[in-house]
Coordinates of C-alpha atoms in Angstrom, one line a residue:
M1 CA 0.0 0.0 0.0
E2 CA 2.8 2.4 0.8
T3 CA 4.5 1.7 -2.5
I4 CA 1.4 3.0 -4.2
L5 CA 0.5 5.9 -1.9
R6 CA 4.0 7.4 -1.7
P7 CA 4.4 8.0 -5.5
L8 CA 0.8 9.3 -5.7
I9 CA 1.4 11.7 -2.8
V10 CA 4.7 13.0 -4.1
V11 CA 3.7 13.3 -7.8
G12 CA 0.2 14.5 -7.1
G13 CA 1.4 16.9 -4.4
S14 CA 4.1 18.4 -6.8
V15 CA 1.5 18.9 -9.6
L16 CA -1.1 20.3 -7.2
L17 CA 1.5 22.7 -5.6
T18 CA 2.6 23.8 -9.1
L19 CA -1.0 24.6 -10.1
V20 CA -1.7 26.5 -6.9
I21 CA 1.5 28.5 -7.1
G22 CA 1.0 29.2 -10.8
W23 CA -2.6 30.4 -10.2
A24 CA -1.5 32.6 -7.3
T25 CA 1.3 34.2 -9.4
D26 CA -1.0 34.8 -12.3
L27 CA -3.6 36.4 -10.0
L28 CA -0.9 38.8 -8.6
L29 CA 0.2 39.7 -12.1
R30 CA -3.3 40.4 -13.2
K31 CA -3.8 42.7 -10.2
A32 CA -0.6 44.5 -10.8
D33 CA -1.5 44.9 -14.5
G34 CA -4.8 46.5 -13.5
R35 CA -3.2 48.9 -11.0
H36 CA -0.5 50.0 -13.4
P37 CA -2.1 50.3 -16.9
E38 CA 0.7 52.7 -18.0
T39 CA 3.2 49.9 -18.3
P40 CA 2.7 46.6 -20.2
L41 CA 5.3 44.7 -18.1
W42 CA 2.9 42.8 -15.9
G43 CA 0.7 41.7 -18.8
L44 CA 3.8 40.6 -20.7
L45 CA 5.1 38.6 -17.8
R46 CA 1.9 36.6 -17.8
R47 CA 3.0 35.1 -21.1
A48 CA 5.7 33.3 -19.1
R49 CA 3.3 31.3 -16.9
V50 CA 3.6 28.1 -19.0
P51 CA 7.5 27.8 -18.7
Y52 CA 7.2 29.0 -15.1
Q53 CA 4.9 26.2 -14.2
I54 CA 6.9 23.6 -16.1
A55 CA 10.1 24.7 -14.4
L56 CA 8.4 24.7 -11.0
C57 CA 6.9 21.2 -11.5
A58 CA 10.2 19.8 -12.9
G59 CA 12.1 21.3 -10.0
L60 CA 9.7 19.8 -7.4
L61 CA 9.7 16.4 -9.0
R62 CA 13.5 16.4 -9.4
G63 CA 13.9 17.1 -5.7
S64 CA 11.4 14.5 -4.5
Y65 CA 11.3 11.7 -7.0
V66 CA 14.0 9.8 -5.1
E67 CA 11.8 9.7 -2.0
A68 CA 8.8 8.7 -4.0
E69 CA 10.7 5.7 -5.4
V70 CA 9.0 6.1 -8.8
F71 CA 10.4 3.5 -11.2
P72 CA 13.4 2.7 -9.0
E73 CA 14.9 0.5 -11.7
H74 CA 15.0 3.6 -14.0
Q75 CA 16.1 6.1 -11.4
T76 CA 19.0 7.4 -13.4
G77 CA 17.0 7.9 -16.6
V78 CA 14.1 9.6 -14.8
G79 CA 16.4 11.9 -12.9
R80 CA 18.2 12.9 -16.1
T81 CA 14.9 13.5 -17.9
L82 CA 13.6 15.7 -15.2
T83 CA 16.9 17.6 -15.1
L84 CA 16.7 18.2 -18.9
M85 CA 13.2 19.4 -18.5
L86 CA 14.2 21.8 -15.7
I87 CA 17.1 23.2 -17.8
G88 CA 15.0 23.7 -20.9
S89 CA 12.0 25.3 -19.0
V90 CA 14.3 27.6 -17.1
A91 CA 15.9 28.8 -20.4
W92 CA 12.5 29.3 -21.9
L93 CA 11.4 31.3 -18.8
V94 CA 14.5 33.5 -18.9
V95 CA 13.9 34.3 -22.6
R96 CA 10.2 35.2 -21.9
I97 CA 11.2 37.5 -18.9
A98 CA 13.9 39.2 -20.9
A99 CA 11.5 39.8 -23.8
A100 CA 8.9 41.3 -21.5
V101 CA 11.5 43.6 -19.9
V102 CA 13.0 44.7 -23.3
E103 CA 9.6 45.2 -24.9
T104 CA 8.3 47.3 -22.0
S105 CA 11.4 49.5 -22.1
Y106 CA 11.0 50.0 -25.9
S107 CA 7.2 50.8 -25.5
R108 CA 7.9 53.5 -23.0
Y109 CA 10.7 55.0 -25.2
A110 CA 8.5 54.8 -28.3
H111 CA 5.6 56.4 -26.5
A112 CA 7.8 59.3 -25.3
H113 CA 9.6 60.0 -28.6
A114 CA 7.2 58.8 -31.3
E115 CA 6.1 62.3 -32.3
R116 CA 9.4 64.2 -31.8
A117 CA 12.0 61.7 -33.2
P118 CA 10.4 58.9 -35.2
A119 CA 13.8 58.0 -36.8
R120 CA 15.3 57.5 -33.4
V121 CA 12.4 55.2 -32.4
R122 CA 13.0 53.1 -35.5
R123 CA 16.7 52.9 -34.6
V124 CA 16.0 51.7 -31.1
R125 CA 13.4 49.2 -32.4
T126 CA 16.1 47.7 -34.7
Q127 CA 18.6 47.5 -31.9
V128 CA 16.1 46.0 -29.5
S129 CA 15.1 43.3 -32.1
L130 CA 18.7 42.3 -32.7
I131 CA 19.5 42.3 -28.9
M132 CA 16.7 40.0 -28.2
R133 CA 17.9 37.6 -30.9
V134 CA 21.3 37.6 -29.4
V135 CA 19.9 37.0 -25.9
T136 CA 17.8 34.1 -27.2
A137 CA 20.8 32.6 -29.0
V138 CA 23.1 32.9 -26.0
V139 CA 20.5 31.4 -23.6
G140 CA 19.9 28.6 -26.1
V141 CA 23.6 27.8 -26.4
V142 CA 24.0 27.8 -22.6
A143 CA 20.9 25.6 -22.1
V144 CA 22.1 23.1 -24.7
S145 CA 25.6 23.0 -23.2
S146 CA 24.2 22.5 -19.7
M147 CA 22.0 19.6 -21.0
L148 CA 25.0 18.0 -22.7
L149 CA 27.1 18.3 -19.5
T150 CA 24.5 16.2 -17.6
F151 CA 25.9 13.1 -19.6
P152 CA 29.1 11.7 -18.1
A153 CA 30.4 10.9 -21.6
M154 CA 30.2 14.6 -22.6
R155 CA 32.1 15.7 -19.4
A156 CA 34.9 13.2 -20.3
A157 CA 35.1 14.5 -23.8
G158 CA 35.3 18.1 -22.6
A159 CA 39.0 18.0 -22.0
S160 CA 39.8 16.8 -25.5
L161 CA 37.5 19.3 -27.0
L162 CA 39.2 22.2 -25.1
A163 CA 42.6 20.9 -26.2
S164 CA 41.6 21.1 -29.9
A165 CA 39.5 24.3 -29.6
G166 CA 42.1 26.4 -31.3
I167 CA 42.2 24.2 -34.4
I168 CA 38.5 23.8 -34.5
G169 CA 38.0 27.6 -34.2
I170 CA 40.3 28.3 -37.1
V171 CA 38.6 25.7 -39.3
A172 CA 35.1 26.9 -38.3
G173 CA 36.2 30.5 -39.0
V174 CA 37.3 29.7 -42.5
A175 CA 34.3 27.5 -43.2
A176 CA 31.8 30.0 -41.9
Q177 CA 33.4 33.2 -43.1
S178 CA 30.3 34.4 -44.9
T179 CA 28.0 33.6 -42.0
L180 CA 30.4 35.4 -39.5
G181 CA 30.6 38.4 -41.9
N182 CA 26.8 38.7 -42.0
L183 CA 26.7 38.3 -38.2
F184 CA 29.1 41.2 -37.7
A185 CA 27.3 43.2 -40.4
G186 CA 24.1 42.8 -38.4
F187 CA 25.7 44.3 -35.3
Q188 CA 27.1 47.1 -37.5
I189 CA 23.7 47.9 -38.9
A190 CA 22.0 47.8 -35.5
F191 CA 24.4 50.1 -33.7
G192 CA 25.8 52.1 -36.6
D193 CA 22.3 53.5 -37.5
M194 CA 22.7 52.7 -41.2
V195 CA 19.3 51.3 -41.8
R196 CA 16.4 50.7 -39.4
M197 CA 13.1 48.8 -39.4
G198 CA 10.5 50.9 -41.2
D199 CA 12.9 52.8 -43.3
T200 CA 12.1 53.4 -47.0
V201 CA 15.1 52.2 -49.1
V202 CA 16.0 51.6 -52.7
V203 CA 18.1 48.5 -53.4
D204 CA 19.0 47.2 -56.8
G205 CA 16.4 49.5 -58.3
E206 CA 13.6 48.1 -56.0
W207 CA 11.7 50.6 -53.8
G208 CA 10.3 49.2 -50.5
T209 CA 10.2 49.4 -46.7
V210 CA 12.5 47.5 -44.3
E211 CA 10.2 44.9 -42.7
E212 CA 12.6 42.7 -40.7
I213 CA 16.3 42.7 -39.7
T214 CA 18.0 39.7 -38.3
L215 CA 21.7 38.9 -37.5
T216 CA 22.2 37.4 -41.0
Y217 CA 19.5 38.7 -43.4
L218 CA 17.2 41.7 -44.0
T219 CA 13.7 41.7 -45.6
V220 CA 12.4 44.5 -47.7
R221 CA 8.7 44.7 -48.5
T222 CA 8.2 46.4 -51.9
W223 CA 5.4 48.6 -52.9
D224 CA 3.6 45.7 -54.7
E225 CA 3.8 43.6 -51.5
R226 CA 6.7 41.4 -52.6
R227 CA 9.5 40.5 -50.1
I228 CA 13.1 40.8 -51.0
T229 CA 15.5 38.9 -48.7
M230 CA 19.1 40.1 -48.8
P231 CA 22.2 39.4 -46.6
V232 CA 22.9 42.2 -44.2
S233 CA 26.5 42.3 -45.6
Y234 CA 25.0 43.9 -48.7
F235 CA 24.2 47.1 -46.8
T236 CA 27.7 47.4 -45.4
S237 CA 29.5 46.7 -48.7
K238 CA 27.3 48.4 -51.4
P239 CA 25.7 51.8 -51.8
F240 CA 21.9 52.0 -51.3
E241 CA 19.3 54.8 -51.0
N242 CA 17.7 55.4 -47.6
W243 CA 14.9 57.8 -48.0
S244 CA 14.1 57.8 -44.3
R245 CA 17.6 58.9 -43.3
G246 CA 17.4 62.3 -41.5
T247 CA 14.1 63.9 -42.3
P248 CA 11.5 61.9 -44.3
Q249 CA 10.5 64.9 -46.4
M250 CA 11.0 64.5 -50.1
T251 CA 11.0 66.5 -53.3
G252 CA 9.6 64.7 -56.4
T253 CA 9.6 65.5 -60.1
V254 CA 6.9 65.2 -62.9
Y255 CA 7.9 65.5 -66.5
W256 CA 5.8 66.2 -69.6
H257 CA 6.9 66.4 -73.3
L258 CA 4.8 69.1 -74.9
D259 CA 4.6 71.2 -78.0
H260 CA 6.5 74.4 -78.2
T261 CA 3.3 76.3 -78.1
A262 CA 2.2 75.0 -74.7
P263 CA 1.0 77.7 -72.3
L264 CA 3.5 77.8 -69.5
D265 CA 2.0 80.5 -67.3
P266 CA -1.4 78.9 -67.2
M267 CA 0.3 75.6 -66.5
R268 CA 1.9 77.1 -63.4
E269 CA -1.4 78.3 -62.2
K270 CA -3.0 74.9 -62.9
L271 CA -0.2 73.2 -61.0
R272 CA -0.9 75.4 -58.0
D273 CA -4.6 74.6 -58.1
L274 CA -3.9 70.8 -58.4
L275 CA -1.6 70.9 -55.4
R276 CA -4.0 72.8 -53.3
E277 CA -6.6 70.1 -54.0
C278 CA -4.2 67.2 -53.2
P279 CA -4.1 66.3 -49.5
A280 CA -0.7 64.6 -49.8
W281 CA 1.1 67.9 -50.7
D282 CA 2.8 69.4 -47.6
G283 CA 2.7 73.0 -48.9
R284 CA 6.4 73.5 -48.7
N285 CA 7.3 74.2 -52.4
Y286 CA 6.4 73.8 -56.0
N287 CA 7.8 74.9 -59.3
L288 CA 7.4 74.4 -63.1
T289 CA 10.2 75.0 -65.6
V290 CA 11.3 74.1 -69.1
T291 CA 14.3 71.8 -68.7
D292 CA 15.0 70.7 -72.3
T293 CA 13.9 71.1 -75.9
T294 CA 14.0 69.0 -79.1
P295 CA 13.2 70.0 -82.7
T296 CA 9.6 68.9 -82.2
T297 CA 8.9 69.1 -78.4
M298 CA 10.0 70.7 -75.1
E299 CA 10.5 69.0 -71.8
V300 CA 8.6 70.6 -68.9
R301 CA 9.4 69.6 -65.3
A302 CA 7.3 70.2 -62.2
L303 CA 8.8 70.0 -58.7
V304 CA 6.5 69.0 -55.8
T305 CA 7.1 68.3 -52.1
A306 CA 5.6 65.9 -49.6
K307 CA 6.2 64.7 -46.0
D308 CA 7.4 61.2 -46.9
A309 CA 8.0 58.8 -49.8
D310 CA 4.4 57.5 -49.9
D311 CA 2.9 60.9 -50.1
I312 CA 5.4 62.1 -52.8
W313 CA 4.2 59.2 -55.0
T314 CA 0.6 60.2 -54.5
V315 CA 1.3 63.8 -55.3
R316 CA 3.3 63.0 -58.5
V317 CA 0.6 60.7 -60.0
A318 CA -2.1 63.2 -59.1
V319 CA -0.3 66.1 -60.7
R320 CA 0.6 64.1 -63.8
E321 CA -2.9 62.9 -64.4
G322 CA -4.6 66.2 -63.6
M323 CA -2.3 68.3 -65.9
L324 CA -2.7 65.9 -68.8
R325 CA -6.5 66.0 -68.5
W326 CA -6.5 69.8 -68.3
L327 CA -4.3 70.1 -71.3
T328 CA -6.5 67.7 -73.3
D329 CA -9.6 69.6 -72.5
E330 CA -8.4 73.2 -72.5
H331 CA -5.2 73.3 -74.6
P332 CA -5.1 70.3 -77.0
Y333 CA -2.7 72.1 -79.2
A334 CA 0.0 71.8 -76.5
L335 CA 0.2 68.1 -76.7
P336 CA 2.9 66.6 -78.9
R337 CA 2.0 66.2 -82.5
V338 CA 3.6 64.6 -85.6
N339 CA 4.1 67.1 -88.4
T340 CA 2.9 65.7 -91.7
A341 CA 4.1 68.4 -94.2
D342 CA 3.9 67.8 -98.0
A343 CA 7.0 66.1 -99.3
A344 CA 9.4 67.9 -101.6
L345 CA 8.7 67.8 -105.3
R346 CA 10.9 65.7 -107.5
P347 CA 11.2 65.9 -111.3
S348 CA 9.8 63.1 -113.4
R349 CA 11.4 61.4 -116.4
D350 CA 9.9 64.0 -118.8
G351 CA 11.1 66.9 -116.7
V352 CA 7.7 67.8 -115.2
P353 CA 7.9 67.8 -111.4
H354 CA 5.4 65.9 -109.3
A355 CA 5.1 65.0 -105.6
R356 CA 6.7 61.9 -104.2
R357 CA 4.0 59.8 -102.6
S358 CA 4.0 56.5 -100.7
S359 CA 2.0 55.0 -103.5
D360 CA 4.9 55.6 -105.9
A361 CA 6.8 52.8 -104.2
G362 CA 4.0 50.3 -104.7
A363 CA 2.5 48.9 -107.9
H364 CA 1.2 51.2 -110.6
R365 CA -2.3 50.9 -112.0
S366 CA -2.8 50.6 -115.8
P367 CA -6.1 51.0 -117.7
D368 CA -7.5 48.0 -119.5
A369 CA -9.8 47.9 -122.5
G370 CA -12.9 48.8 -120.5
G371 CA -11.3 51.8 -118.8
H372 CA -10.8 50.0 -115.4
R373 CA -7.6 49.9 -113.5
F374 CA -6.1 46.7 -112.0
P375 CA -3.5 46.9 -109.2
G376 CA -0.2 45.2 -109.8
R377 CA -0.1 45.7 -113.5
P378 CA 2.8 47.9 -114.6
T379 CA 2.2 50.9 -116.9
K380 CA 3.7 50.6 -120.3
H381 CA 5.4 53.7 -121.8
L382 CA 5.1 53.8 -125.7

């Protein structure tokens, strides 16, 4: 009877105690979250209740399973399994707590500086994201190493591994040169403020927004919702355009190829009216000038401004469409035309000049007996 009750009491007591402590901890976190709504820390810590309960239960069982005499013939295996569960759950708990603390700090910083310094907020967001990835990787490596050290064979092999660590490090460095380069490039991007999450960039002729930055790669979401994944070393070794660097305000251009008789002064007035009707225009500046001419047309350029890259695109397309519609309706003569002047006269065989026409290159028509003309039949000169 004792052999049955003892395991039930020990195992059941550990599970029941885990549930009671977990419920009490979650209740305290809920009350703290209700009393301090200005900080999301307590609500974020509630996400760690699952690894917290697993670690608590594994710790209680690990400390009492010997007394419970559960599977005494497998005592070593059960003890090692509980130890591995304890190490893994503790590592999981540490990552969740670190994520809650870091996210809370970032939320406070973003709330305080979102309006005054949005570029700085994006920089901090990028750094926080990479720091969390580093913390997760370090905790994972330490947890896996601790798990391996629970096996006696691994402890015995530790001395030989340390002895050959220098050679292994050299070989690994040569083999993983590209990976290590991307890793250090990720740190350089995070703390060098070269590119941040949310920045508008142009890479390889593609315009998009930085959506994700990791230690090894960077994802750009293009305007047509495609994703371009690039190694972070690209941004440290090649030039690229960052439209969000400094102030996000931008100046855009709109070009038209028009006839030389196009009314420039009315076009300037129409440009002003179109911009006043466009909500995306920030009101800073506008201009319309002739930038180039050809024998048949002239190039007219309009300069417009907006607060960011998205709005400058909206302003450009609105001005281009509105101006073309206005010219078509009010000044159609200003649109490019193809001049079709009469061709120069050329002399014929008998000395009488006549015009060169496109039909001269084709087949001549000759009259038949009935006075009709048939194509393709050459004319006979008598």
